[in-house]
Coordinates of C-alpha atoms in Angstrom, one line a residue:
M1 CA 0.1 -0.1 -0.1
D2 CA 2.8 2.3 0.7
D3 CA 4.0 2.0 -2.9
L4 CA 0.4 3.1 -4.1
I5 CA 0.6 6.1 -1.8
K6 CA 3.8 7.1 -3.3
S7 CA 2.3 6.7 -6.8
G8 CA -0.6 9.1 -6.1
W9 CA -3.1 7.1 -4.4
R10 CA -5.1 8.6 -1.2
W11 CA -7.0 7.8 1.6
F12 CA -10.7 8.5 1.9
N13 CA -11.5 8.0 5.5
E14 CA -7.9 6.5 6.3
P15 CA -8.1 3.8 8.8
G16 CA -5.9 4.0 12.1
Q17 CA -4.2 0.7 11.3
W18 CA -2.8 -0.2 8.0
G19 CA 0.5 -1.0 6.2
G20 CA 2.1 -3.4 3.8
D21 CA -0.8 -5.2 2.0
T22 CA -3.2 -5.2 4.8
V23 CA -5.7 -2.8 6.4
T24 CA -7.6 -3.2 9.5
T25 CA -11.1 -1.6 9.6
D26 CA -12.1 0.9 12.2
P27 CA -15.4 -0.2 13.9
D28 CA -18.6 1.3 13.1
T29 CA -17.6 2.0 9.3
D30 CA -19.9 1.6 6.3
F31 CA -20.9 3.2 2.9
W32 CA -24.7 3.2 2.8
R33 CA -27.7 5.5 1.7
T34 CA -31.2 5.2 3.0
T35 CA -32.8 2.3 1.4
H36 CA -34.4 -0.2 3.9
Y37 CA -32.3 1.1 6.9
G38 CA -33.1 4.7 6.7
Y39 CA -29.5 5.8 7.6
V40 CA -26.6 7.4 5.7
R41 CA -23.2 6.2 6.1
D42 CA -20.0 7.5 4.5
T43 CA -17.5 6.1 6.8
G44 CA -15.8 3.2 5.1
H45 CA -12.4 3.1 3.9
I46 CA -11.3 3.7 0.3
L47 CA -7.5 3.7 -0.9
G48 CA -7.9 5.0 -4.4
V49 CA -6.6 6.9 -7.2
D50 CA -8.6 9.7 -9.2
K51 CA -9.5 8.5 -12.6
A52 CA -11.7 9.9 -15.4
G53 CA -13.1 8.2 -18.2
D54 CA -12.7 4.5 -19.1
F55 CA -10.8 2.1 -17.1
E56 CA -10.5 -1.5 -15.8
L57 CA -9.7 -1.9 -11.8
T58 CA -8.8 -5.4 -10.5
V59 CA -7.9 -6.5 -7.1
T60 CA -7.4 -9.9 -5.4
F61 CA -8.1 -9.8 -1.6
S62 CA -8.8 -12.0 1.4
G63 CA -10.1 -11.3 4.8
D64 CA -11.0 -12.6 8.4
Y65 CA -14.4 -11.6 8.2
R66 CA -16.0 -12.0 11.7
E67 CA -19.1 -9.9 12.3
Q68 CA -22.2 -9.4 10.6
Y69 CA -21.6 -7.2 7.3
D70 CA -17.7 -7.2 7.4
Q71 CA -16.9 -6.2 4.0
A72 CA -14.0 -5.9 1.3
G73 CA -13.5 -5.3 -2.1
I74 CA -13.2 -2.3 -4.5
A75 CA -15.0 1.0 -5.0
I76 CA -15.7 3.8 -7.5
R77 CA -16.8 6.8 -5.8
L78 CA -17.9 10.2 -7.5
D79 CA -19.3 11.6 -4.3
E80 CA -21.4 10.8 -1.5
K81 CA -24.4 10.2 -3.5
N82 CA -22.9 8.5 -6.4
W83 CA -20.6 5.4 -5.7
I84 CA -20.3 1.6 -6.2
K85 CA -18.8 -1.0 -3.8
S86 CA -18.4 -4.8 -4.5
G87 CA -16.6 -7.8 -3.0
I88 CA -17.2 -10.1 -0.1
E89 CA -19.7 -9.2 2.6
L90 CA -20.4 -11.4 5.6
V91 CA -24.2 -11.8 5.8
D92 CA -25.7 -13.9 8.7
G93 CA -22.6 -15.9 9.0
Q94 CA -22.3 -16.5 5.4
H95 CA -19.9 -15.0 2.7
Q96 CA -21.7 -13.3 0.1
I97 CA -20.5 -11.8 -3.3
S98 CA -21.9 -8.4 -3.0
A99 CA -22.3 -5.2 -5.0
V100 CA -24.0 -1.9 -3.9
V101 CA -24.7 0.7 -6.5
T102 CA -25.6 4.3 -5.2
R103 CA -27.1 7.0 -7.2
E104 CA -28.9 9.1 -4.5
V105 CA -30.2 5.8 -2.8
S106 CA -28.4 2.4 -2.4
D107 CA -29.4 -0.8 -3.7
W108 CA -27.8 -4.1 -3.0
S109 CA -27.4 -7.4 -4.6
V110 CA -25.7 -10.5 -3.2
V111 CA -24.7 -14.1 -4.4
A112 CA -24.3 -16.6 -1.5
L113 CA -21.1 -18.7 -1.6
A114 CA -21.6 -22.4 -0.8
E115 CA -18.4 -22.3 1.2
P116 CA -16.1 -19.5 2.4
A117 CA -13.7 -18.2 -0.4
G118 CA -10.0 -18.2 0.4
T119 CA -9.3 -15.2 -1.9
V120 CA -11.6 -13.3 -4.2
T121 CA -10.7 -11.3 -7.4
V122 CA -13.1 -8.5 -8.3
K123 CA -12.8 -6.6 -11.4
A124 CA -14.7 -3.3 -12.3
D125 CA -14.6 -2.2 -16.0
R126 CA -16.1 1.2 -16.5
T127 CA -16.8 2.0 -20.3
G128 CA -18.7 5.1 -21.1
D129 CA -21.8 5.1 -19.0
T130 CA -21.4 1.6 -17.6
V131 CA -19.4 -0.3 -14.8
T132 CA -19.6 -4.0 -15.1
I133 CA -18.6 -6.1 -12.0
S134 CA -17.1 -9.5 -12.4
Y135 CA -15.5 -11.7 -9.9
G136 CA -13.5 -15.1 -9.7
L137 CA -12.8 -17.2 -6.6
N138 CA -9.7 -19.0 -5.2
G139 CA -7.3 -18.1 -7.9
A140 CA -9.7 -18.1 -10.9
P141 CA -9.9 -15.2 -13.1
P142 CA -12.8 -12.7 -12.6
A143 CA -14.9 -14.2 -15.4
T144 CA -18.3 -14.3 -13.8
M145 CA -20.6 -11.3 -14.3
L146 CA -22.2 -10.0 -11.0
R147 CA -23.7 -6.6 -12.1
L148 CA -23.9 -4.3 -14.9
A149 CA -24.8 -0.8 -13.8
Y150 CA -25.2 2.7 -15.2
F151 CA -22.7 5.1 -13.8
P152 CA -22.1 8.8 -14.8
P153 CA -19.9 8.9 -17.9
E154 CA -16.3 10.8 -18.2
L155 CA -16.4 12.3 -14.7
S156 CA -13.4 11.8 -12.6
V157 CA -13.9 9.4 -9.6
L158 CA -12.0 7.9 -6.9
A159 CA -11.3 4.0 -7.7
G160 CA -9.7 1.7 -5.6
V161 CA -10.1 -0.7 -2.6
M162 CA -12.4 -0.6 0.3
C163 CA -13.4 -2.3 3.4
A164 CA -15.7 -1.6 6.4
S165 CA -17.1 -2.9 9.6
P166 CA -20.7 -1.6 9.9
T167 CA -21.5 -3.7 13.1
G168 CA -18.3 -5.1 14.2
K169 CA -15.0 -4.2 16.1
G170 CA -13.0 -4.2 12.8
F171 CA -11.1 -6.9 11.0
T172 CA -8.1 -7.5 8.8
T173 CA -8.0 -7.6 4.8
R174 CA -5.1 -8.3 2.8
F175 CA -5.2 -6.7 -0.8
E176 CA -2.8 -7.8 -3.5
N177 CA -2.6 -7.6 -7.3
I178 CA -4.1 -4.0 -7.2
T179 CA -4.3 -2.9 -11.0
I180 CA -5.8 -0.1 -12.6

């Protein structure tokens, strides 16, 4: 992560503990807007770089998910009302491949995994007004499409890795092979 910082990446909500290729989330952190739960949260951690136009973001990661909604993966953030996050989220004790697309309000889609994944690779391909999210498990390339969503084109966004602990005390994620 130090090399990313040196090359122009920056934190949005920098966590108290990070270094090398690991991040430990602060407690009570999340990204969410209104839908179902009625609250707005903009406190999760993102390490990203500013990107405009088309790009492809890929990361492989693993985590010691312990508490409800512990999550890690990728993020594309225009502002507090327009963003995407995707990765693994622990829901009711089960690992879920998750995608949240927020344009004023959040929506959430998940795919339950039959067993916990050791590593997950997530790719976000931003082309024009579309972001396509794909994933692969345990060393497989990110070839399975999870989500295709509208996202405002051409505008500069913060694109990178994210993690959060909405209900827990924090957990550690290891990010590797981050490319954009």
